[in-house]
Short mmCIF file of C-alpha atoms in Angstrom, two decimals:
data_model
loop_
_atom_site.label_atom_id
_atom_site.label_comp_id
_atom_site.label_asym_id
_atom_site.label_seq_id
_atom_site.Cartn_x
_atom_site.Cartn_y
_atom_site.Cartn_z
CA MET A 485 -37.04 38.87 21.58
CA LYS A 486 -37.91 40.92 18.52
CA THR A 487 -36.54 39.48 15.30
CA LYS A 488 -36.98 40.52 11.68
CA LEU A 489 -36.84 37.83 9.05
CA ILE A 490 -37.17 37.94 5.29
CA ILE A 491 -39.09 34.79 4.53
CA ASN A 492 -39.64 33.78 0.92
CA GLY A 493 -39.02 37.41 -0.04
CA GLN A 494 -41.45 38.92 2.48
CA ASP A 495 -40.52 40.92 5.60
CA ARG A 496 -41.84 39.17 8.67
CA ALA A 497 -41.63 40.31 12.29
CA LEU A 498 -41.37 37.86 15.14
CA ASP A 499 -41.58 38.55 18.86
CA ALA A 500 -40.97 35.28 20.65
CA ASP A 501 -39.14 33.66 23.56
CA PRO A 502 -35.45 33.29 22.65
CA ARG A 503 -35.84 29.53 23.05
CA VAL A 504 -37.96 29.35 19.89
CA THR A 505 -36.08 27.53 17.14
CA LEU A 506 -36.26 28.73 13.56
CA LEU A 507 -38.33 25.63 12.81
CA ASP A 508 -40.89 26.35 15.54
CA ALA A 509 -41.01 30.01 14.50
CA LEU A 510 -41.86 29.02 10.92
CA ARG A 511 -44.40 26.37 11.86
CA ASN A 512 -46.02 27.76 15.01
CA HIS A 513 -45.62 31.52 14.77
CA LEU A 514 -45.51 32.40 11.08
CA GLY A 515 -48.00 30.00 9.50
CA LEU A 516 -45.46 28.14 7.37
CA PRO A 517 -45.80 24.44 8.20
CA GLY A 518 -43.93 23.20 5.12
CA ALA A 519 -40.66 22.54 6.98
CA LYS A 520 -41.28 19.41 9.04
CA LYS A 521 -40.28 18.43 12.56
CA GLY A 522 -38.82 14.95 12.38
CA CYS A 523 -36.24 14.26 15.08
CA ASP A 524 -35.80 17.88 16.29
CA HIS A 525 -32.10 17.07 16.86
CA GLY A 526 -30.48 17.60 13.47
CA GLN A 527 -30.36 13.93 12.61
CA CYS A 528 -33.08 13.60 9.94
CA GLY A 529 -33.09 16.74 7.76
CA ALA A 530 -36.90 17.05 7.56
CA CYS A 531 -36.61 20.64 8.85
CA THR A 532 -34.11 21.75 6.18
CA VAL A 533 -34.60 25.33 4.96
CA ILE A 534 -32.29 27.69 3.08
CA VAL A 535 -30.85 30.63 5.05
CA ASN A 536 -28.95 33.28 3.08
CA GLY A 537 -28.54 30.74 0.28
CA ARG A 538 -27.37 27.87 2.47
CA ARG A 539 -29.25 24.79 3.62
CA VAL A 540 -29.45 24.40 7.40
CA ASN A 541 -31.34 22.32 9.95
CA SER A 542 -33.92 24.84 11.17
CA CYS A 543 -34.46 22.77 14.34
CA LEU A 544 -30.88 23.41 15.50
CA THR A 545 -30.81 27.16 15.30
CA LEU A 546 -32.69 29.82 17.26
CA ALA A 547 -34.96 32.20 15.37
CA CYS A 548 -33.47 35.15 17.26
CA MET A 549 -30.04 34.32 15.81
CA HIS A 550 -31.37 35.15 12.33
CA ASP A 551 -32.32 38.83 12.60
CA GLY A 552 -32.24 40.23 9.06
CA ASP A 553 -31.57 36.86 7.42
CA ALA A 554 -33.29 35.67 4.25
CA VAL A 555 -35.04 32.33 4.71
CA THR A 556 -36.43 30.19 1.88
CA THR A 557 -38.85 27.43 2.82
CA ILE A 558 -40.58 24.89 0.63
CA GLU A 559 -43.50 27.33 0.33
CA GLY A 560 -41.09 29.76 -1.36
CA ILE A 561 -39.77 27.14 -3.76
CA GLY A 562 -43.13 26.11 -5.18
CA MET A 563 -46.74 25.41 -4.26
CA ALA A 564 -49.14 22.85 -5.75
CA ASP A 565 -50.29 25.17 -8.54
CA ASP A 566 -46.77 26.28 -9.45
CA LEU A 567 -44.26 23.52 -8.83
CA ASP A 568 -40.54 24.09 -9.14
CA PRO A 569 -38.78 21.84 -11.70
CA LEU A 570 -37.17 19.96 -8.82
CA GLN A 571 -40.60 19.28 -7.28
CA GLN A 572 -41.88 18.15 -10.67
CA ALA A 573 -38.94 15.77 -10.95
CA PHE A 574 -39.76 14.30 -7.52
CA VAL A 575 -43.34 13.71 -8.74
CA ARG A 576 -42.19 12.25 -12.05
CA HIS A 577 -39.72 9.87 -10.39
CA ASP A 578 -41.94 9.00 -7.43
CA GLY A 579 -39.29 10.36 -5.07
CA TYR A 580 -41.32 9.83 -1.91
CA GLN A 581 -43.90 7.59 -0.31
CA CYS A 582 -45.42 9.24 2.79
CA GLY A 583 -44.00 12.65 1.79
CA TYR A 584 -42.98 13.78 5.27
CA CYS A 585 -39.30 14.18 4.42
CA THR A 586 -39.97 15.68 0.98
CA PRO A 587 -39.93 19.43 1.80
CA GLY A 588 -36.57 18.94 3.51
CA GLN A 589 -35.27 16.78 0.66
CA ILE A 590 -36.21 19.43 -1.90
CA CYS A 591 -34.79 22.40 0.04
CA SER A 592 -31.65 20.39 0.67
CA ALA A 593 -31.30 19.24 -2.95
CA ARG A 594 -31.76 22.72 -4.29
CA ALA A 595 -28.99 24.18 -2.12
CA MET A 596 -26.85 21.09 -2.65
CA LEU A 597 -26.87 21.65 -6.42
CA ASP A 598 -25.69 25.23 -5.84
CA GLU A 599 -22.89 23.92 -3.60
CA ALA A 600 -21.79 21.46 -6.28
CA GLU A 601 -22.01 24.15 -8.96
CA ALA A 602 -19.77 26.36 -6.80
CA GLY A 603 -17.20 23.55 -6.84
CA TRP A 604 -17.52 22.36 -3.24
CA PRO A 605 -16.05 18.85 -3.03
CA SER A 606 -17.64 16.04 -1.03
CA PHE A 607 -16.10 13.19 0.95
CA VAL A 608 -16.43 10.89 -2.10
CA SER A 609 -14.94 13.36 -4.60
CA GLU A 610 -11.73 11.92 -5.98
CA GLU A 611 -10.34 15.25 -7.11
CA MET A 612 -10.21 18.10 -4.64
CA ASP A 613 -9.57 20.81 -7.22
CA GLY A 614 -12.80 22.75 -6.80
CA ALA A 615 -14.28 21.80 -10.18
CA ILE A 616 -17.50 19.78 -10.31
CA ASP A 617 -19.24 18.91 -13.58
CA LEU A 618 -22.93 18.83 -12.72
CA SER A 619 -23.71 16.84 -15.87
CA GLN A 620 -21.41 14.12 -14.54
CA LEU A 621 -22.58 14.28 -10.91
CA SER A 622 -22.60 10.59 -9.97
CA ASP A 623 -25.21 8.77 -7.91
CA GLU A 624 -22.52 8.23 -5.27
CA GLU A 625 -21.92 11.99 -5.12
CA ILE A 626 -25.65 12.73 -4.88
CA SER A 627 -26.13 10.18 -2.10
CA GLU A 628 -23.16 11.48 -0.10
CA ARG A 629 -24.20 15.11 -0.48
CA MET A 630 -27.80 14.28 0.49
CA SER A 631 -26.90 12.08 3.49
CA GLY A 632 -28.30 14.66 5.91
CA ASN A 633 -31.83 13.86 4.71
CA ILE A 634 -33.33 10.61 5.93
CA CYS A 635 -36.30 8.97 4.16
CA ARG A 636 -37.93 6.37 6.40
CA CYS A 637 -39.92 5.05 3.42
CA SER A 638 -36.55 4.55 1.72
CA ALA A 639 -37.41 6.19 -1.59
CA TYR A 640 -33.71 6.92 -1.97
CA SER A 641 -33.20 5.47 -5.45
CA ASN A 642 -36.06 7.57 -6.83
CA ILE A 643 -34.89 10.67 -4.95
CA VAL A 644 -31.47 10.23 -6.56
CA ASP A 645 -33.15 9.81 -9.99
CA ALA A 646 -35.05 13.09 -9.55
CA ILE A 647 -32.00 15.04 -8.39
CA ARG A 648 -29.76 13.56 -11.10
CA GLU A 649 -32.21 14.65 -13.79
CA ILE A 650 -32.22 18.25 -12.52
CA ALA A 651 -28.45 18.30 -12.01
CA HIS A 652 -27.86 17.23 -15.56
CA GLU A 653 -30.43 19.73 -16.91
CA LYS A 654 -28.97 22.52 -14.82
CA GLN A 655 -25.55 22.00 -16.37
CA GLY A 656 -27.15 22.00 -19.82
CA ALA A 657 -28.90 25.29 -19.08
CA SER A 658 -25.81 27.06 -17.83
CA ALA A 659 -23.47 25.72 -20.56
CA MET B 970 -35.11 23.89 27.14
CA ARG B 971 -34.47 25.93 30.29
CA PRO B 972 -35.04 29.69 29.95
CA PHE B 973 -31.95 31.83 29.29
CA GLU B 974 -31.04 35.45 28.61
CA TYR B 975 -30.00 36.00 25.00
CA GLN B 976 -27.50 38.63 23.92
CA ARG B 977 -26.41 39.37 20.36
CA CYS B 978 -22.74 40.42 20.17
CA ASP B 979 -21.55 42.69 17.34
CA THR B 980 -17.82 42.78 18.07
CA VAL B 981 -15.10 40.66 19.62
CA THR B 982 -15.09 43.17 22.48
CA ASP B 983 -18.80 42.54 23.10
CA ALA B 984 -18.07 38.83 23.19
CA ARG B 985 -15.16 39.27 25.59
CA GLN B 986 -17.33 41.28 27.97
CA ALA B 987 -20.12 38.72 27.75
CA GLY B 988 -17.63 35.95 28.46
CA ALA B 989 -16.25 37.88 31.44
CA GLY B 990 -19.82 38.15 32.74
CA GLY B 991 -20.25 34.37 32.65
CA SER B 992 -22.18 34.00 29.39
CA ARG B 993 -21.86 30.89 27.27
CA PHE B 994 -20.96 31.55 23.65
CA ILE B 995 -23.18 30.23 20.90
CA ALA B 996 -21.96 30.11 17.28
CA GLY B 997 -23.34 27.45 14.92
CA GLY B 998 -25.22 25.99 17.86
CA THR B 999 -25.59 22.56 16.27
CA ASN B 1000 -24.22 20.78 19.35
CA LEU B 1001 -25.07 23.25 22.12
CA LEU B 1002 -28.75 23.65 21.20
CA ASP B 1003 -29.15 19.89 20.88
CA LEU B 1004 -27.78 19.51 24.42
CA MET B 1005 -29.91 22.40 25.71
CA LYS B 1006 -33.08 20.74 24.42
CA LEU B 1007 -32.14 17.68 26.46
CA GLN B 1008 -31.23 19.88 29.46
CA ILE B 1009 -27.74 18.43 29.50
CA GLU B 1010 -26.50 21.98 28.95
CA THR B 1011 -28.41 24.63 30.89
CA PRO B 1012 -26.72 28.02 30.35
CA GLN B 1013 -28.38 30.99 32.03
CA ASP B 1014 -26.92 33.50 29.60
CA LEU B 1015 -26.19 32.95 25.92
CA ALA B 1016 -23.98 35.30 23.92
CA ASP B 1017 -24.51 34.95 20.16
CA ILE B 1018 -21.11 35.46 18.50
CA ASN B 1019 -22.19 34.78 14.92
CA ARG B 1020 -21.77 38.43 13.90
CA ILE B 1021 -18.44 39.36 15.51
CA GLY B 1022 -16.31 38.69 12.41
CA LEU B 1023 -13.44 36.16 12.73
CA ASP B 1024 -14.92 34.54 9.62
CA THR B 1025 -12.05 34.69 7.14
CA ILE B 1026 -9.08 32.50 6.28
CA ASP B 1027 -5.92 34.57 5.98
CA GLU B 1028 -2.29 33.86 5.20
CA THR B 1029 0.12 34.18 8.12
CA ASP B 1030 3.60 35.71 8.09
CA GLU B 1031 4.97 32.21 8.61
CA GLY B 1032 3.46 31.01 5.32
CA GLY B 1033 0.58 29.13 6.95
CA LEU B 1034 -3.11 29.95 7.32
CA ARG B 1035 -5.14 31.56 10.07
CA ILE B 1036 -8.67 30.12 10.08
CA GLY B 1037 -11.01 32.45 11.94
CA ALA B 1038 -13.02 30.79 14.70
CA LEU B 1039 -16.30 31.64 12.98
CA VAL B 1040 -15.32 30.19 9.58
CA ARG B 1041 -18.00 27.62 8.79
CA ASN B 1042 -16.88 24.06 8.25
CA SER B 1043 -18.26 24.08 4.70
CA ASP B 1044 -16.28 27.21 3.78
CA CYS B 1045 -13.10 25.79 5.28
CA ALA B 1046 -13.47 22.52 3.36
CA ALA B 1047 -14.13 24.37 0.06
CA ASP B 1048 -11.30 26.90 0.42
CA ALA B 1049 -8.87 26.60 -2.51
CA ARG B 1050 -5.80 26.99 -0.24
CA ILE B 1051 -7.03 24.31 2.18
CA LEU B 1052 -7.82 21.98 -0.73
CA ARG B 1053 -4.40 22.52 -2.28
CA ASP B 1054 -2.12 22.56 0.76
CA TYR B 1055 -4.04 20.83 3.57
CA PRO B 1056 -6.35 18.28 1.88
CA VAL B 1057 -6.29 16.14 5.04
CA LEU B 1058 -8.27 18.90 6.77
CA ALA B 1059 -10.82 19.26 3.95
CA ARG B 1060 -11.29 15.48 3.82
CA ALA B 1061 -11.74 15.23 7.58
CA ILE B 1062 -14.33 18.01 7.67
CA LEU B 1063 -16.22 16.47 4.74
CA ALA B 1064 -16.20 13.10 6.51
CA GLY B 1065 -18.20 14.58 9.37
CA ALA B 1066 -21.88 15.43 9.84
CA SER B 1067 -24.05 16.51 6.88
CA GLY B 1068 -24.11 19.37 4.40
CA GLN B 1069 -26.67 21.20 6.52
CA LEU B 1070 -24.64 20.89 9.73
CA ARG B 1071 -21.34 21.86 8.08
CA ASN B 1072 -23.01 25.04 6.82
CA ARG B 1073 -23.60 26.11 10.43
CA ALA B 1074 -20.79 24.46 12.36
CA THR B 1075 -17.79 26.69 13.03
CA THR B 1076 -14.08 26.07 13.40
CA GLY B 1077 -14.03 27.08 17.08
CA GLY B 1078 -17.29 25.39 17.97
CA ASN B 1079 -16.32 22.13 16.32
CA LEU B 1080 -13.19 21.92 18.52
CA CYS B 1081 -15.43 22.31 21.59
CA GLN B 1082 -18.07 19.76 20.62
CA ARG B 1083 -18.95 17.32 23.35
CA THR B 1084 -18.93 13.54 23.38
CA ARG B 1085 -21.78 11.52 21.85
CA CYS B 1086 -21.53 8.85 24.59
CA SER B 1087 -25.10 7.58 24.99
CA TYR B 1088 -24.80 7.69 28.81
CA PHE B 1089 -23.77 11.35 28.65
CA TYR B 1090 -26.98 11.90 26.66
CA ASP B 1091 -29.22 9.80 28.92
CA THR B 1092 -30.01 11.96 31.95
CA ALA B 1093 -31.56 8.97 33.76
CA MET B 1094 -28.15 7.26 33.81
CA PRO B 1095 -24.99 8.04 35.78
CA CYS B 1096 -22.31 10.04 33.95
CA ASN B 1097 -19.28 11.71 35.53
CA LYS B 1098 -18.88 14.03 32.56
CA ARG B 1099 -22.45 15.32 32.76
CA GLU B 1100 -22.84 15.11 36.53
CA PRO B 1101 -19.51 14.65 38.36
CA GLY B 1102 -19.51 11.99 41.04
CA THR B 1103 -22.46 9.97 39.75
CA GLY B 1104 -20.34 7.23 38.15
CA CYS B 1105 -19.85 5.95 34.61
CA GLY B 1106 -22.69 4.11 32.91
CA ALA B 1107 -20.58 3.20 29.90
CA ARG B 1108 -17.90 1.16 31.68
CA GLY B 1109 -20.15 -1.81 32.40
CA GLY B 1110 -22.76 -0.87 29.82
CA GLN B 1111 -23.01 -0.72 26.05
CA ASN B 1112 -19.54 0.56 25.27
CA ARG B 1113 -19.13 -0.20 21.57
CA ASN B 1114 -18.39 3.44 20.71
CA MET B 1115 -16.16 4.18 23.69
CA ALA B 1116 -12.44 4.86 23.83
CA VAL B 1117 -9.67 2.29 24.24
CA LEU B 1118 -6.89 4.82 24.90
CA GLY B 1119 -6.67 7.58 27.49
CA THR B 1120 -9.57 6.33 29.61
CA SER B 1121 -9.83 6.72 33.38
CA GLU B 1122 -11.93 4.98 35.98
CA HIS B 1123 -14.24 8.00 35.77
CA CYS B 1124 -14.83 8.24 32.01
CA ILE B 1125 -14.26 6.24 28.82
CA ALA B 1126 -16.09 8.53 26.35
CA THR B 1127 -14.48 9.53 23.06
CA TYR B 1128 -14.05 12.94 21.58
CA PRO B 1129 -16.26 12.33 18.52
CA GLY B 1130 -15.16 14.90 15.91
CA ASP B 1131 -13.25 14.62 12.64
CA MET B 1132 -11.95 18.16 11.98
CA ALA B 1133 -9.80 18.24 15.11
CA VAL B 1134 -8.17 14.92 14.21
CA ALA B 1135 -6.75 16.45 11.02
CA MET B 1136 -5.64 19.53 12.98
CA TYR B 1137 -3.73 17.23 15.36
CA ALA B 1138 -1.97 15.60 12.41
CA LEU B 1139 -1.12 19.07 11.05
CA ASP B 1140 0.14 20.26 14.46
CA ALA B 1141 -2.13 23.31 14.34
CA THR B 1142 -2.28 25.97 17.06
CA VAL B 1143 -5.38 27.34 18.79
CA GLU B 1144 -5.49 31.11 19.32
CA ILE B 1145 -7.44 31.97 22.46
CA GLN B 1146 -8.56 35.31 23.86
CA ALA B 1147 -8.98 35.53 27.61
CA ALA B 1148 -11.81 37.40 29.26
CA ASP B 1149 -9.27 40.11 30.27
CA GLY B 1150 -8.32 40.65 26.61
CA GLY B 1151 -4.99 38.81 26.61
CA THR B 1152 -4.27 36.31 23.87
CA ARG B 1153 -2.56 32.96 24.26
CA LEU B 1154 -1.51 30.30 21.79
CA LEU B 1155 -1.99 26.62 22.60
CA PRO B 1156 -0.88 23.71 20.40
CA VAL B 1157 -4.07 21.90 19.39
CA ARG B 1158 -2.45 18.67 20.55
CA GLN B 1159 -2.72 20.10 24.08
CA PHE B 1160 -6.20 21.58 23.71
CA HIS B 1161 -8.34 18.58 24.69
CA ARG B 1162 -7.92 17.02 28.14
CA LEU B 1163 -7.70 13.43 29.23
CA PRO B 1164 -10.66 12.67 31.52
CA GLY B 1165 -8.61 11.74 34.61
CA ASP B 1166 -10.72 12.58 37.65
CA THR B 1167 -12.27 15.70 36.04
CA PRO B 1168 -14.05 14.33 32.96
CA GLU B 1169 -16.48 17.27 33.06
CA ARG B 1170 -13.68 19.44 31.62
CA ASP B 1171 -13.31 18.54 27.94
CA ASN B 1172 -10.60 21.06 27.09
CA GLU B 1173 -8.19 23.66 28.45
CA LEU B 1174 -10.43 26.69 27.89
CA ASP B 1175 -10.92 28.69 31.08
CA GLU B 1176 -14.23 30.37 31.84
CA GLY B 1177 -14.87 33.29 29.53
CA GLU B 1178 -12.09 32.38 27.12
CA LEU B 1179 -12.91 32.59 23.42
CA ILE B 1180 -11.22 30.72 20.58
CA THR B 1181 -10.43 33.38 17.98
CA ALA B 1182 -8.63 31.28 15.35
CA VAL B 1183 -6.83 28.08 14.46
CA LEU B 1184 -3.38 28.55 12.95
CA LEU B 1185 -2.04 26.07 10.42
CA PRO B 1186 1.73 25.87 9.98
CA LYS B 1187 3.38 26.31 6.59
CA PRO B 1188 2.30 23.54 4.18
CA VAL B 1189 4.43 20.40 4.51
CA GLY B 1190 3.50 18.49 1.35
CA GLY B 1191 3.39 14.71 1.57
CA LYS B 1192 0.45 12.42 0.94
CA HIS B 1193 -2.64 13.50 2.87
CA GLY B 1194 -5.45 11.12 3.78
CA TYR B 1195 -8.42 10.76 6.11
CA ARG B 1196 -9.72 7.25 6.58
CA LYS B 1197 -12.91 6.74 8.58
CA ALA B 1198 -14.54 3.47 9.61
CA ARG B 1199 -18.18 3.83 10.62
CA ASP B 1200 -21.43 1.90 10.79
CA ARG B 1201 -22.89 3.48 7.66
CA ALA B 1202 -21.27 5.07 4.64
CA SER B 1203 -22.11 8.68 5.52
CA TYR B 1204 -23.43 10.91 8.29
CA ALA B 1205 -22.18 8.77 11.17
CA PHE B 1206 -19.57 9.24 13.86
CA ALA B 1207 -16.34 7.30 13.47
CA LEU B 1208 -15.66 3.95 15.07
CA VAL B 1209 -12.01 4.72 14.34
CA SER B 1210 -10.59 7.36 12.00
CA LEU B 1211 -7.05 8.24 10.96
CA ALA B 1212 -5.67 11.51 9.61
CA SER B 1213 -2.33 11.05 7.91
CA VAL B 1214 0.34 13.17 6.28
CA VAL B 1215 3.08 10.85 5.02
CA GLU B 1216 6.06 11.52 2.81
CA VAL B 1217 8.64 9.13 1.38
CA SER B 1218 11.99 10.45 0.17
CA ASP B 1219 14.84 8.36 -1.26
CA GLY B 1220 13.08 5.17 -0.23
CA LYS B 1221 12.81 6.25 3.42
CA ILE B 1222 9.89 7.67 5.36
CA ALA B 1223 10.56 11.40 5.70
CA ARG B 1224 7.31 12.37 7.42
CA ALA B 1225 4.59 10.46 9.27
CA ASP B 1226 2.18 12.83 11.02
CA LEU B 1227 -0.69 10.69 12.26
CA ALA B 1228 -3.71 11.29 14.47
CA PHE B 1229 -6.63 9.01 15.34
CA GLY B 1230 -10.27 9.86 15.98
CA SER B 1231 -12.77 7.99 18.20
CA LEU B 1232 -9.97 5.74 19.42
CA GLY B 1233 -9.07 7.72 22.52
CA THR B 1234 -10.81 10.03 24.94
CA ARG B 1235 -9.32 12.92 22.95
CA PRO B 1236 -8.05 13.11 19.36
CA TRP B 1237 -5.06 10.80 19.58
CA HIS B 1238 -1.57 11.82 18.53
CA ASP B 1239 1.24 9.54 19.70
CA PRO B 1240 4.67 11.17 19.11
CA ARG B 1241 6.35 7.76 19.42
CA LEU B 1242 4.96 6.81 16.00
CA GLU B 1243 6.85 9.39 13.98
CA GLN B 1244 10.01 8.74 16.02
CA LEU B 1245 9.71 5.08 15.09
CA LEU B 1246 8.79 5.59 11.44
CA VAL B 1247 10.80 8.56 10.20
CA GLY B 1248 14.13 7.65 8.60
CA GLU B 1249 13.14 4.02 8.12
CA GLU B 1250 12.45 2.06 4.96
CA PRO B 1251 8.73 1.25 4.66
CA SER B 1252 7.98 -2.40 5.43
CA LYS B 1253 5.24 -4.53 6.87
CA ALA B 1254 7.39 -5.31 9.90
CA LEU B 1255 7.92 -1.61 10.57
CA PHE B 1256 4.20 -0.84 10.31
CA GLU B 1257 3.37 -3.69 12.67
CA LYS B 1258 5.85 -2.33 15.16
CA ALA B 1259 4.16 1.08 14.88
CA ALA B 1260 0.77 -0.53 15.54
CA ASP B 1261 2.21 -2.40 18.55
CA THR B 1262 3.51 0.89 19.93
CA LEU B 1263 0.25 2.78 19.31
CA LEU B 1264 -1.86 0.13 20.98
CA ALA B 1265 0.48 -1.06 23.75
CA GLU B 1266 -1.63 0.62 26.44
CA ALA B 1267 -5.01 0.12 24.72
CA LYS B 1268 -7.72 -1.29 26.94
CA GLY B 1269 -11.11 -2.48 25.72
CA PHE B 1270 -14.26 -2.72 27.83
CA GLY B 1271 -15.93 -5.60 26.02
CA GLY B 1272 -18.13 -3.98 23.42
CA ASN B 1273 -15.34 -1.85 22.04
CA ASP B 1274 -12.56 -4.48 22.01
CA PHE B 1275 -12.86 -4.58 18.21
CA LYS B 1276 -11.44 -1.06 17.97
CA ILE B 1277 -7.96 -2.36 18.86
CA PRO B 1278 -7.55 -4.65 15.81
CA LEU B 1279 -9.47 -2.14 13.69
CA ALA B 1280 -7.03 0.67 14.53
CA ARG B 1281 -4.14 -1.71 13.93
CA ARG B 1282 -5.37 -2.64 10.45
CA MET B 1283 -6.22 0.96 9.63
CA LEU B 1284 -2.74 2.15 10.57
CA ILE B 1285 -0.99 -0.57 8.57
CA ALA B 1286 -3.23 -0.09 5.52
CA THR B 1287 -2.82 3.70 5.60
CA LEU B 1288 0.96 3.52 5.90
CA ALA B 1289 1.15 0.90 3.15
CA ASP B 1290 -1.01 2.99 0.85
CA ALA B 1291 0.91 6.19 1.55
CA THR B 1292 4.31 4.58 1.02
CA GLY B 1293 3.44 2.58 -2.08
CA LEU B 1294 3.25 -0.88 -0.55
CA ASN B 1295 0.29 -3.16 -1.14
CA ALA B 1296 -2.49 -3.58 1.42
CA ALA B 1297 -0.60 -6.43 3.09
CA GLY B 1298 2.34 -4.08 3.65
CA GLU B 1299 4.59 -5.77 1.11
CA PRO B 1300 6.29 -4.12 -1.89
CA ALA B 1301 3.57 -3.56 -4.52
#
């Protein structure tokens, strides 16, 4: 099945069995091993990438379903010599231990902040009026919105610290 | 995963033809692909309907909303009209899954999601839903998550979703296109089937039929809520959930539209509850009577016995909260 993908801004062509998931396409066919295979069943979030601006579990979608789609992986967010502010915040706050879940956490957090900025409520939002103040985004909100990303080392409190810092800065920048 | 033929559909007509030819539809794929990896689902032909449209929420002539079958859960739960007029639906959707899954999951696909019964998932165990005639592993097994209402000797698995529970409370309608092109409307409260002796059939869709939309009636006002008890605070299926739309007028209950999740083998709407509640003055005694009625036929299987008192307390607490009584069901 021939599929064209735009990955981290580059056109990539894939010709693979239709059974190949987006995750396996990235890791095994396209040389992008940043997205991780944790559970392979959508339960852990380690495979999270951003498709057309939205975070998804790349293990639960077929590559052939994404012809023409724009995919951002952790490699497109920042590499060791050019870290994204969110990655820097994870380093600063020690938001990981083994690091296996981190690419998924960062892709997820980045898209999550866009969702909150767009006014999407969460299950713990008291008001459902479509207005979210990023500078006031509570730890409870961050935890609920990030619940699709499991960290077996349980670095959760530091992950929340890193995301909170960026959320509050992001609001400052756009104000 | 077993090999399959993949076809990308561009229009509703493409999808109808694929359905007529025996293809399975794939939309978000978050449940179907999971089951295909485990070879619980083994379709020979997959028709990808992600690009056929049906992805908008539009106002109906009746003053309600028509949610296209391909509207993603996250878009539905962030829609200003849903948030304003049907907050029970937004809350229910946001109570389910994760941000990543809601970005893929669709309105039609979510209605068709399959049970998360661990015996359905374990292909080394008997399961009448997965493999008719093999028996039920859950009945005498670990049945903590199973249903206490609507069970049969063949199956005690729950319908696991949240979105549909709110749609039952709202008395929504499912718009279905048949493989021959005809359209039919089915009240959502009749969409899912009791297991009976055919637990392999989750819902009333015939082969090749495609959900095209879910229709919400005109907004009814009232106090909307979605309460969900689960083993962890987020990203877990319900032990019991309750969607409620309740209105009090002149000291009497004017509306009590209630539906339960993970309590029965299908989203559970019991019309006896509103008959009993509407027109009455809110009181603890009344709420207890409603709980007695709801659970009169409830049957636990050991591990899930706790769901009966849990549903009872959830119903009483929800009604008390919605009618201004305190948690004990007495005037606040």
